[in-house]
Each structure stands twice: as structure tokens, then as C-alpha cells.
Short mmCIF file of C-alpha atoms and ligand atoms in Angstrom, two decimals:
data_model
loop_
_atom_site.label_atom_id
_atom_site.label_comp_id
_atom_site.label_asym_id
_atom_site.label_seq_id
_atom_site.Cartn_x
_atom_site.Cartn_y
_atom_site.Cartn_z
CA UNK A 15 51.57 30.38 -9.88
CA UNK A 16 51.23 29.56 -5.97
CA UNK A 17 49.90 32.54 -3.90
CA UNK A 18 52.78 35.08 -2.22
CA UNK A 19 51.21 37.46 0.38
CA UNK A 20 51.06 41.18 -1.34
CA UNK A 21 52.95 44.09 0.63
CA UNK A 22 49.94 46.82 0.89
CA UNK A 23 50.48 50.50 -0.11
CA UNK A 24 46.18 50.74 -0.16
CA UNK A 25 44.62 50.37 3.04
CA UNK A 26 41.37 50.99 1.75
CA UNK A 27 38.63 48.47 2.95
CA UNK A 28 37.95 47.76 -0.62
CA UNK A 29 41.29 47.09 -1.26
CA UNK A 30 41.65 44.91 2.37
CA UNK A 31 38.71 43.21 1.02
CA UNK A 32 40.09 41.99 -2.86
CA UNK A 33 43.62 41.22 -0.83
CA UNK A 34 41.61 39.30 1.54
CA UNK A 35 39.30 37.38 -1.40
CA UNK A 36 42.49 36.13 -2.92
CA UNK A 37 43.89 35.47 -0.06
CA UNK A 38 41.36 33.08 0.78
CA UNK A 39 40.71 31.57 -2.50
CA UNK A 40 44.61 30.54 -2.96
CA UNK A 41 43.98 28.46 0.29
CA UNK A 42 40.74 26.82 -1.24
CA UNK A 43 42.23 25.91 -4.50
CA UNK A 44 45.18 24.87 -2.75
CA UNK A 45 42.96 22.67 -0.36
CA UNK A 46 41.03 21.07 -3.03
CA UNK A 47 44.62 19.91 -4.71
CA UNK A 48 45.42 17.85 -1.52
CA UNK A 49 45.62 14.07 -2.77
CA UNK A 50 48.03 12.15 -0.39
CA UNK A 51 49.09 12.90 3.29
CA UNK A 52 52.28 14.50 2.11
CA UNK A 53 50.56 17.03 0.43
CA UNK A 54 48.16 17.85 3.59
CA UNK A 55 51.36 17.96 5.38
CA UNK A 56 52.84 20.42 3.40
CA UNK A 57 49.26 22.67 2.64
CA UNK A 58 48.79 23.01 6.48
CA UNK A 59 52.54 24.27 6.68
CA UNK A 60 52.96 26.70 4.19
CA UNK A 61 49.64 27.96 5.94
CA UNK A 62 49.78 27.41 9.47
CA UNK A 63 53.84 27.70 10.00
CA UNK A 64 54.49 29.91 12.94
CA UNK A 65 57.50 30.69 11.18
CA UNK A 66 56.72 32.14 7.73
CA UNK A 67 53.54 30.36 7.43
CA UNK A 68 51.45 32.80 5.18
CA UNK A 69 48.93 33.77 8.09
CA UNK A 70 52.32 34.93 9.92
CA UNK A 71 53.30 36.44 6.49
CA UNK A 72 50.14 38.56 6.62
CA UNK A 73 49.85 39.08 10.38
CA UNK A 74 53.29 40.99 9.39
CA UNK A 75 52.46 42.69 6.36
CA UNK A 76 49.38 43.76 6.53
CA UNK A 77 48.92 44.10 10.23
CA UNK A 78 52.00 45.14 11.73
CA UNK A 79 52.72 47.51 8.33
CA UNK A 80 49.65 49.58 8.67
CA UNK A 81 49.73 52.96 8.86
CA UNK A 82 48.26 53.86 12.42
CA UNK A 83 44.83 55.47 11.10
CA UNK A 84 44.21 51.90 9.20
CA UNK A 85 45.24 49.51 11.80
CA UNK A 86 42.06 49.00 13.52
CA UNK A 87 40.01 48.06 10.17
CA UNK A 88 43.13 45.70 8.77
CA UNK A 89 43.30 43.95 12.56
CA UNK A 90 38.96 43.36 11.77
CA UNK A 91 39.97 42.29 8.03
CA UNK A 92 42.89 39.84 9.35
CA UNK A 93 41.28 38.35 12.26
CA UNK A 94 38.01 37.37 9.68
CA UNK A 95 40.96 36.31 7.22
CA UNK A 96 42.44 34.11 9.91
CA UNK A 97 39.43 32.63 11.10
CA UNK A 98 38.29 31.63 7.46
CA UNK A 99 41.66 30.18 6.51
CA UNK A 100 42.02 28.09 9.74
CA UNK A 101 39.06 26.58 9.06
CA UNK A 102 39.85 25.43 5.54
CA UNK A 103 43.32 24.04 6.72
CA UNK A 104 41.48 22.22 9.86
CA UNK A 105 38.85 20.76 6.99
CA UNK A 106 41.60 19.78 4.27
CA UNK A 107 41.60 15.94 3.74
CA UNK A 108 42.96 13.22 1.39
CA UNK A 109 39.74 12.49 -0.75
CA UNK A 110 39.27 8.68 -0.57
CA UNK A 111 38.46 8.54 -4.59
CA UNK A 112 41.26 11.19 -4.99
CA UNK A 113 38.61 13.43 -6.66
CA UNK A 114 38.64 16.82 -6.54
CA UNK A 115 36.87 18.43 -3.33
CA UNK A 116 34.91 20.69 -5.63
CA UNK A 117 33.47 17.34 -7.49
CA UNK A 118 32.22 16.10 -4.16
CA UNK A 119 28.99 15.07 -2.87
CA UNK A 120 27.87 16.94 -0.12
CA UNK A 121 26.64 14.29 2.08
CA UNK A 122 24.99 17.37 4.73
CA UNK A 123 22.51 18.37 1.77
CA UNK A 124 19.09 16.25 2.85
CA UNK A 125 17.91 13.61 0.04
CA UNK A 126 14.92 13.03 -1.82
CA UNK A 127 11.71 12.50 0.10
CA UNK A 128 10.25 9.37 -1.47
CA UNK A 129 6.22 9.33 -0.29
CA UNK A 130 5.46 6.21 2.26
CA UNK A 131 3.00 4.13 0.53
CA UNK A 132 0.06 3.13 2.24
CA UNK A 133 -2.60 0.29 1.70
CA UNK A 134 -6.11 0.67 -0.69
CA UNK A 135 -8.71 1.46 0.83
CA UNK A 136 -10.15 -2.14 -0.63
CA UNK A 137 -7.03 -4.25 1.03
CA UNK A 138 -7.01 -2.22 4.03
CA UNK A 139 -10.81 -3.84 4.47
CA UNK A 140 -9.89 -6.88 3.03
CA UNK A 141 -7.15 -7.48 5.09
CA UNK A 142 -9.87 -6.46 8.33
CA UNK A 143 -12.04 -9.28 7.29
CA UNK A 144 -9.57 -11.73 6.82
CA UNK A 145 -8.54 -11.08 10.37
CA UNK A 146 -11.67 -11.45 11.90
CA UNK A 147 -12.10 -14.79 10.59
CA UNK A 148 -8.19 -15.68 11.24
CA UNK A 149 -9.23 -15.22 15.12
CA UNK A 150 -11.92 -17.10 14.79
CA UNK A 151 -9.19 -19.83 13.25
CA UNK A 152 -9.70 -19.78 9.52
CA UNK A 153 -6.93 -20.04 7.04
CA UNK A 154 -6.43 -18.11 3.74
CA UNK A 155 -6.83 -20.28 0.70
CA UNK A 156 -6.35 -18.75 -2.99
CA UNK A 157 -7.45 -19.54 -6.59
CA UNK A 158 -7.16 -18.17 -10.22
CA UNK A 159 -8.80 -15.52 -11.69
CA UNK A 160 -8.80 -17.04 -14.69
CA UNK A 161 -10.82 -19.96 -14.21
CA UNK A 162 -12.58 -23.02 -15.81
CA UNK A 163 -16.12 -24.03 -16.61
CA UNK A 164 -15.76 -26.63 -14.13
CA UNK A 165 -14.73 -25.21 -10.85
CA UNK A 166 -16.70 -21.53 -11.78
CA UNK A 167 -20.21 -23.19 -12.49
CA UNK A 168 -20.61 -27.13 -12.82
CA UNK A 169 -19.15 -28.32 -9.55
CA UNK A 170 -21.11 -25.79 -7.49
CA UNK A 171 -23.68 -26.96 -9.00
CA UNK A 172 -24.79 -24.64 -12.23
CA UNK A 173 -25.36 -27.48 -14.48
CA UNK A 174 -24.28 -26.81 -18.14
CA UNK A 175 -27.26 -24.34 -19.84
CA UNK A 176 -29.05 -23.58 -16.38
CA UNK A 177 -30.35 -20.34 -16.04
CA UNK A 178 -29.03 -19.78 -13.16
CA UNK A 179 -25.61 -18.85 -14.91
CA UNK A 180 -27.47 -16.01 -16.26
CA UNK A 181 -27.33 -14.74 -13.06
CA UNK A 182 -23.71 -13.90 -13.51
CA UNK A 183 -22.39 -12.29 -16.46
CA UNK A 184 -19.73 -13.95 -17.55
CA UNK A 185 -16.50 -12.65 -19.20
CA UNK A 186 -15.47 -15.39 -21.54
CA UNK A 187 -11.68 -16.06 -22.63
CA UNK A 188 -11.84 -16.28 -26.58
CA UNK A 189 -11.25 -19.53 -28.94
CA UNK A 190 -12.05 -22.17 -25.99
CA UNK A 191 -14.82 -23.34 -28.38
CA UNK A 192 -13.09 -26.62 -29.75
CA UNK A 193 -12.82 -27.69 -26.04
CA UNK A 194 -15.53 -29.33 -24.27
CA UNK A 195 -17.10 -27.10 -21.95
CA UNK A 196 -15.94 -27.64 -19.06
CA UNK A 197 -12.57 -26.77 -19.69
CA UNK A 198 -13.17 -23.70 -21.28
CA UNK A 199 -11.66 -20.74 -19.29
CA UNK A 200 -13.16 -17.89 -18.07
CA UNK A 201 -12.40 -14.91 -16.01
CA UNK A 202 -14.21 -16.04 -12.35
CA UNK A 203 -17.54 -14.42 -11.43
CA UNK A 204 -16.95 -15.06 -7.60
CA UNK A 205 -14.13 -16.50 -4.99
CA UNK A 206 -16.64 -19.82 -4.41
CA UNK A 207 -14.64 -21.94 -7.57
CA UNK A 208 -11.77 -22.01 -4.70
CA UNK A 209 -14.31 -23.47 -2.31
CA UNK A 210 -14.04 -27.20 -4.82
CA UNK A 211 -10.35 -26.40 -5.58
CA UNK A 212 -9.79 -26.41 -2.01
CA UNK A 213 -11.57 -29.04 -0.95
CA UNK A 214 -10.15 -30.98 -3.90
CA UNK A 215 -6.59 -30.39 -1.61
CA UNK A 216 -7.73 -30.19 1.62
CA UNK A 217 -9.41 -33.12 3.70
CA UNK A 218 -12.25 -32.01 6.21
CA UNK A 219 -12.83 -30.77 8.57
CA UNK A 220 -11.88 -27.12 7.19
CA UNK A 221 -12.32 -23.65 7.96
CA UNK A 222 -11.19 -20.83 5.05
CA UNK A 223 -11.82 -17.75 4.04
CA UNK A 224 -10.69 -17.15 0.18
CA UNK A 225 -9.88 -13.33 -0.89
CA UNK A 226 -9.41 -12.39 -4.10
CA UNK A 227 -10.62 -10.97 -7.88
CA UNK A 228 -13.13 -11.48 -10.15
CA UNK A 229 -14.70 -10.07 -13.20
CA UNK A 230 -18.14 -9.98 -14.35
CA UNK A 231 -19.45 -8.14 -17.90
CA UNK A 232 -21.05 -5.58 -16.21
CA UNK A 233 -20.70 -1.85 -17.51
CA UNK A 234 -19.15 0.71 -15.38
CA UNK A 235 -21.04 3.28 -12.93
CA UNK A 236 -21.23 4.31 -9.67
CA UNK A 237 -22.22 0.94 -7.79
CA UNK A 238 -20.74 -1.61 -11.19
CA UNK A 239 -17.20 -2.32 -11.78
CA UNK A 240 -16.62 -5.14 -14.36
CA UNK A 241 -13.64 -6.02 -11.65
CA UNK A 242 -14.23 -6.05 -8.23
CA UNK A 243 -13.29 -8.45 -4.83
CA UNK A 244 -14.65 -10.69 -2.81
CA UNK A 245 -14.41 -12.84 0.19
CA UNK A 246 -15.72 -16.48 0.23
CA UNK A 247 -15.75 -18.26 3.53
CA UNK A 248 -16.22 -22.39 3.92
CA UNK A 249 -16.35 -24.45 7.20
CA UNK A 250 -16.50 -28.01 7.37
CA UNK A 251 -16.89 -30.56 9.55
CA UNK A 252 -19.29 -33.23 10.74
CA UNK A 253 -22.42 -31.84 12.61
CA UNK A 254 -22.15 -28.06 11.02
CA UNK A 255 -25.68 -26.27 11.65
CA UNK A 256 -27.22 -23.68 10.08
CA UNK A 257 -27.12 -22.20 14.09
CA UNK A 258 -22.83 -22.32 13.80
CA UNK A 259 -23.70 -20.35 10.18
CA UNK A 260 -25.74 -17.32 12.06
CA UNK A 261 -23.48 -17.28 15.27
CA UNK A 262 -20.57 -17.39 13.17
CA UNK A 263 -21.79 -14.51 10.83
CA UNK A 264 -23.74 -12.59 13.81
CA UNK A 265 -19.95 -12.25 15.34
CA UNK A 266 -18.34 -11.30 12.35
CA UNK A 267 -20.69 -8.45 11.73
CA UNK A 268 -20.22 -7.21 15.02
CA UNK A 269 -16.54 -7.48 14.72
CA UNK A 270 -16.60 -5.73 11.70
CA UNK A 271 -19.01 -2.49 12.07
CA UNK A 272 -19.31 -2.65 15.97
CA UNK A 273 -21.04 -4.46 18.78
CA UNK A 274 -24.41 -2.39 18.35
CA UNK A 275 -25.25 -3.81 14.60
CA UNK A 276 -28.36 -6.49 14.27
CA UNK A 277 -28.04 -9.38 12.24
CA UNK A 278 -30.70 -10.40 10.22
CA UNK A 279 -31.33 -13.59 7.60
CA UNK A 280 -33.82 -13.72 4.53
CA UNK A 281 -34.61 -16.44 2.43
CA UNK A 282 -32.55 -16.19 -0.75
CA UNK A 283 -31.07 -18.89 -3.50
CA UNK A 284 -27.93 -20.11 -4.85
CA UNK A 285 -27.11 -23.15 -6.64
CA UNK A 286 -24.49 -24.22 -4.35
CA UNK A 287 -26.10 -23.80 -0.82
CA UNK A 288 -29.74 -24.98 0.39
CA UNK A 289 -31.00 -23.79 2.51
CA UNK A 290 -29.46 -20.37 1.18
CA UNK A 291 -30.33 -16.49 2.69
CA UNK A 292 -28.69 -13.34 2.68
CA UNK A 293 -27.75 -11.52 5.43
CA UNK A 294 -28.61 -7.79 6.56
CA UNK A 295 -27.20 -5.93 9.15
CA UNK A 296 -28.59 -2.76 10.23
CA UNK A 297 -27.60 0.21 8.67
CA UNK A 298 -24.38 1.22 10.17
CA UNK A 299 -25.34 5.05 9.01
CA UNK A 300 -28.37 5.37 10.15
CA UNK A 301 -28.07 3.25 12.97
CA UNK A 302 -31.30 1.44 11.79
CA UNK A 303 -33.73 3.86 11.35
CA UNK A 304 -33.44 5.00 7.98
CA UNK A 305 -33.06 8.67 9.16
CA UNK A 306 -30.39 10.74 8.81
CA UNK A 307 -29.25 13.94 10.91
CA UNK A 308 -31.74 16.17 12.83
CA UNK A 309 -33.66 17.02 10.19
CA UNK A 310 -34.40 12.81 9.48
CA UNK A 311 -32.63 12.98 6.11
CA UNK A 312 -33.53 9.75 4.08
CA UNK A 313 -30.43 7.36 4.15
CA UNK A 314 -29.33 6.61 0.90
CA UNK A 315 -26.78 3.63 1.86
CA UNK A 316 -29.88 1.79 3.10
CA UNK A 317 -32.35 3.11 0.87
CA UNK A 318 -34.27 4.26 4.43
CA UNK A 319 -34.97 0.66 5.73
CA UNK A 320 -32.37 0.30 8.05
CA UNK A 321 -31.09 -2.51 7.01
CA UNK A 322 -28.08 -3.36 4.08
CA UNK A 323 -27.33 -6.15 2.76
CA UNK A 324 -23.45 -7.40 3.32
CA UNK A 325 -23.53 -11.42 1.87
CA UNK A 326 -24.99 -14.17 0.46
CA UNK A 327 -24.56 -17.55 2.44
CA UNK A 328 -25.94 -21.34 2.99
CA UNK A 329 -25.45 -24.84 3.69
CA UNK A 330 -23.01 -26.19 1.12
CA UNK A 331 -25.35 -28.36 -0.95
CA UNK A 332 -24.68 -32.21 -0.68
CA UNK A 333 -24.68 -31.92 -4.73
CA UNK A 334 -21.65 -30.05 -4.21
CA UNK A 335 -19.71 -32.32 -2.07
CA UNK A 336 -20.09 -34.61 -4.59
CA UNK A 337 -17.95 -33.29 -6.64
CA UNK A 338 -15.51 -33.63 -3.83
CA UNK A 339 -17.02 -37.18 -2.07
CA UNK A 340 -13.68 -38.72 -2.84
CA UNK A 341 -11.64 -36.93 -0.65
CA UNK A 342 -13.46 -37.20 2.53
CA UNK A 343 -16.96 -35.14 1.97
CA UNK A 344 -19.74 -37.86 2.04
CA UNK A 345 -22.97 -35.32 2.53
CA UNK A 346 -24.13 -37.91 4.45
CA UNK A 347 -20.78 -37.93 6.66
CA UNK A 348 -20.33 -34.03 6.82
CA UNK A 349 -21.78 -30.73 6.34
CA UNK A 350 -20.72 -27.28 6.46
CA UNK A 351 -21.91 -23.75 5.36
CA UNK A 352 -20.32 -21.30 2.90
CA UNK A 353 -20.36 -17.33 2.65
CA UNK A 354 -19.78 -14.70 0.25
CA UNK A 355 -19.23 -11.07 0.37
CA UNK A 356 -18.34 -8.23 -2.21
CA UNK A 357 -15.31 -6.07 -0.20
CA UNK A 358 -15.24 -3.44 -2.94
CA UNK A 359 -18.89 -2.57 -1.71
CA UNK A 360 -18.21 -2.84 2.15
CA UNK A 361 -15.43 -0.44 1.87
CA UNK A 362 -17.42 2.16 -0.31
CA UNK A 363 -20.33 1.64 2.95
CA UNK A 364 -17.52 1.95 5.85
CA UNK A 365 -15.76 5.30 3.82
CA UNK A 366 -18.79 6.67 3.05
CA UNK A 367 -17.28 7.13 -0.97
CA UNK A 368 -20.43 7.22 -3.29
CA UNK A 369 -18.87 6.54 -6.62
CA UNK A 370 -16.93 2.64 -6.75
CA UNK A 371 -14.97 3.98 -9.54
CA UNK A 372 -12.55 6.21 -7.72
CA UNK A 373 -11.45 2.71 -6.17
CA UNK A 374 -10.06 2.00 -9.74
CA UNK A 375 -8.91 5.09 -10.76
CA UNK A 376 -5.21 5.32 -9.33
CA UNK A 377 -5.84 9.01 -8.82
CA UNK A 378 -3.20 9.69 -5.84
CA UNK A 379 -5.54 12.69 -4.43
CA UNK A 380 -8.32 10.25 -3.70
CA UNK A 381 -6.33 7.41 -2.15
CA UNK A 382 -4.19 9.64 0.14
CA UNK A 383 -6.90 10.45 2.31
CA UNK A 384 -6.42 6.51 3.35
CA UNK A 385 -2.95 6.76 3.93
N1 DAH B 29 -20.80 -16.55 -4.99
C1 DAH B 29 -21.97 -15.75 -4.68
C2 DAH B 29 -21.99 -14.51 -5.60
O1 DAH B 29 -20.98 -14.12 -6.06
C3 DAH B 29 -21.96 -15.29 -3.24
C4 DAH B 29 -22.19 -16.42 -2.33
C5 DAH B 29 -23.45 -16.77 -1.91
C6 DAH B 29 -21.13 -17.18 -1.86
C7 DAH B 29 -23.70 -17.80 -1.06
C8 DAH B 29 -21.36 -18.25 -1.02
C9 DAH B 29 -22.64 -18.55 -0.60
O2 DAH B 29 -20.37 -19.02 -0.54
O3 DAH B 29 -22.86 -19.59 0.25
O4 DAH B 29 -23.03 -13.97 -5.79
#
């Protein structure tokens, strides 16, 4: 039944209140039934009319028919009514899927928050390394994680059955048996497989720097992961020194942990570089002297002797390029020297986190402080 405006006998404010309520709720029903301009047309007369709209109607009855003693409380009542009705009519519209106003969305309620993402703590750095060494004009190269034989030990030079594989526990993919050894695949134990694959592509001279995975059988604990990253690095060229090596590294280092840090070399070995060393900077902690605080604290991160060790590195052996001669890498043509560094422990040194496995974890708490 469509609303008529009630005469009043009660001039109660309760009673100016209901008459009000219903008032007010014909004209939102009636609003939320608009579905073509006709019937906004016709809503916003019956309504609005001057003549015998129903806000006239009610001006009329209810205002001008008060009994004196009640017309100041019906003119508060009918100017709120008035107010509130105007601005339905002034907000009535044609829904554009003809659906009911009520059904709407309300477009001024704010959304969802969806949480910004941020990078791991173990990109973050690798990406930092990679862009020291992209200034420096390296390009990224990339390799499998699941590797072969070949490219993991025999071309760098880990003949089949030397001990020197021992020196990296492999994780072996099952039933490669019936194929000859070389092709069996394994998960890789470092980045340097990409240094052949690379160089397989790739005449000299080049300059690279290879992020990426790999897996070794070690157990889990604080310092072990049997997953963790790396970063291999590989120039070539003719005339590559062993002095470009340590000036190379020597800026990196200082690029990395800031301009104070000391570089240092010490005799090391790896099948794939002679001479080969590792290299120590001083303990970015500590500063060097194995002392912590004011009370001289021993540094753990250095084990108090001021120095850590960040990589191993060399001068690609001439066995190695070899493997590769055909493609432009005569050892007696070219040289070049070769790096390797484990990010997963450079990031757990630059955070100052003691346990690797939070890396792993997922748990949102930990990585959020990174964000
Ligand atoms: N691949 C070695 C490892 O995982 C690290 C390494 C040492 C890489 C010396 C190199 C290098 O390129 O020249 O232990």
C-alpha cells in the first residue's frame, strides 16, 4: 500500500517520532524501487511537489494543524523529517544492474588490506652482490640445480673416485646407476658446474657472476642447511693475474661491508683453481679485534681473531679449460680466476641472526623485520 501522510490527533514526541519513522521509511523503500528515469521522475514528485508533494502534505498536517502548545516540538520533528527525506530524493538513482539499492555494494566502505611483500633477507643480499659485480660489468649467468656428474665434478676437475669429492656431500638422484657416470644426476653442491656450462656457450673473454641453489647432505643446525645459495664469479680473458683476482675481490669486500674492511688471502685448495686461497676480511663486528663492547666481549662471528672468512677463489686451472679448449680457452691462450661465496652465511653475518634455520622456516614474524 503506498504511504498517505496521517492527520495527527497525538502530538506527543513519541508519537511525532513513530509518524516521522514511517514517514521516512516509505521514502526509502520507495527509493530503492526506482528502476528507470520515469520512475525517479515520478518518486521525486510525489515527494518534492510544491503542490501536494507529501513534504507539503506534512508541512500542512502536522505543522500548520498543531495545537499551539505542540507547535514548536512538531516544527523540530518536521524540519529533521524534511532534511532526511530531501536527502534520499537528491540520492535516488536508476541502478545500472537494476538491482535493488539495498543489494548494493557500498563502494565508500575501505577494502581489504593485502600485506606488501618484501624481499628475503637471502635475495635482498644476493641481489647486493650481484650488483656490485654488475658495476664492475659482470653479467648474470644461470644453471640447474639438478645437475650431472659431468659439469658438478669431472670437468672442474674432480676426476671420477678422487677424494676430493668427499669434500662435498653429495645428494644423489636415485636409479642413475645403469648410466655411465657421468651422466648421472645429482642435486649441485656449488654454482661452479655453471662456470663449464657457460663457457661451453659463451666465447672469452667473459666476466659472470652465477647466483643460485644447491644442496649438500648435510644435517640441519644452526650454521648447516642441506639447501643453501651461493654466488660463483668467473673472468676471462687473456693476461688475467692473480693481482686483477685480489683487486677485484679487495673492492668487492669493501663495497659490500664498507670501505674500512681488510682483505686478506691464505693458501687454500680446490680442484678447479691453482693457485687457490680463501679470502678473510676483517671482522665486520668487531671491527678486527676480536673484542666486543666495553667490557671486550669475545666475538663469536669471528671466533675472536678478527678475521672471517667470506670465499673460496683461484686461478681457473688450465685442466679445466680443457674441458672447454674448443670454444676459445687454450690455457696457453687465456687465463682467468674464479670465486665462490655461500650468501645464506653472509646474510646471517650482516643481520646478525645466529640460527640459519629461521632463513628456511617461512615463519612471517621473523622475515618481517626485513620488510
Ligand atoms: N665451489 C666451491 C665450494 O662450494 C667454492 C669455490 C672455491 C668456488 C674456489 C670457486 C673457486 O669458483 O675458485 O666450496
Amino acid at each position: 500500500m503506498a504511504y498517505t501522510v496521517p492527520k495527527l490527533t497525538d502530538y506527543s514526541a513519541a508519537a511525532l517520532d513513530r509518524a516521522a519513522a514511517d514517514s521516512h521509511h516509505a521514502c526509502q523503500s520507495e527509493a530503492a524501487a526506482v528502476r528507470n528515469d520515469a520512475d525517479l521522475k515520478s518518486f521525486r514528485d510525489r515527494w518534492m511537489a510544491r503542490k501536494n508533494g507529501i513534504l507539503t502534505q506534512i508541512n500542512d498536517l502536522w505543522l500548520k494543524g498543531a495545537p499551539p502548545e505542540a507547535k514548536r516540538e512538531a516544527g523540530i520533528q518536521v524540519n529533521r523529517l524534511k532534511a532526511r527525506i530531501t536527502e534520499l530524493v537528491e540520492g535516488a538513482h536508476v541502478s545500472p544492474t537494476g538491482a535493488l539499492d539495498s543489494e548494493a555494494v557500498d563502494i565508500s566502505l575501505p577494502g581489504i588490506r593485502r600485506p606488501i611483500g618484501a624481499e628475503h633477507p637471502v635475495i635482498k643480499t644476493m641481489h647486493e652482490i650481484v650488483g656490485v659485480f654488475e658495476k664492475l660489468g659482470y653479467s648474470v649467468a644461470e644453471g640447474p640445480v639438478v645437475e650431472t656428474d659431468y659439469y658438478n665434478f669431472e670437468a672442474l676437475n674432480f676426476p671420477p673416485n678422487h677424494p676430493a669429492r668427499d669434500t662435498q656431500d653429495t645428494l644423489f638422484i636415485a636409479g642413475q646407476k645403469a648410466k655411465p657416470q657421468r651422466d648421472r644426476l645429482l642435486l649441485r653442491t656449488h654454482t661452479s658446474p655453471v662456470q663449464i656450462r657457460t663457457m661451453e656457450k659463451l666465447r672469452p673473454p667473459i666476466r659472470i657472476v652465477i647466483p643460485g641453489k644447491v644442496h649438500r647432505n648435510d644435517p640441519p643446525d644452526a650454521s648447516h642447511s642441506p639447501m643453501f645459495h651461493q654466488i660463483e664469479g668467473l673472468a676471462v680473458d687473456t693476461n688475467i693475474t692473480f693481482g686483477d683476482l685480489k683487486g677485484t675481490l679487495d673492492h668487492a669486500m669493501k663495497a659490500l661491508f664498507g670501505s674500512s674492511v681488510k682483505t686478506h688471502f691464505r693458501p687454500s685448495f680446490f680442484p678447479f683453481t691453482e693457485p687457490s686461497a680463501e679470502l678473510y676480511v676483517t671482522c665486520f663486528i668487531c671491527g678486527g679485534s676480536g673484542k666486543r663492547g666495553t667490557d671486550n666481549a669475545p666475538c663469536r662471528p669471528c671466533k675472536q681473531t678478527g678475521w672471517i672468512e667470506v670465499l673460496g677463489c683461484g686461478m681457473v686451472d688450465p685442466n679445466v679449460f680443457e674441458f672447454v679448449k674448443d670454444n676459445g680457452y687454450d690455457p696457453k691462450k687465456v687465463s682467468g680466476f674464479a670465486f665462490g661465496m655461500g650468501v645464506d652465511r653472509l646474510a646471517l653475518l650482516k643481520y646478525g641472526v645466529d640460527d640459519i634455520q629461521l632463513f628456511f622456516q617461512g615463519d612471517v614474524r621473523f622475515l618481517e623485520q626485513f620488510g
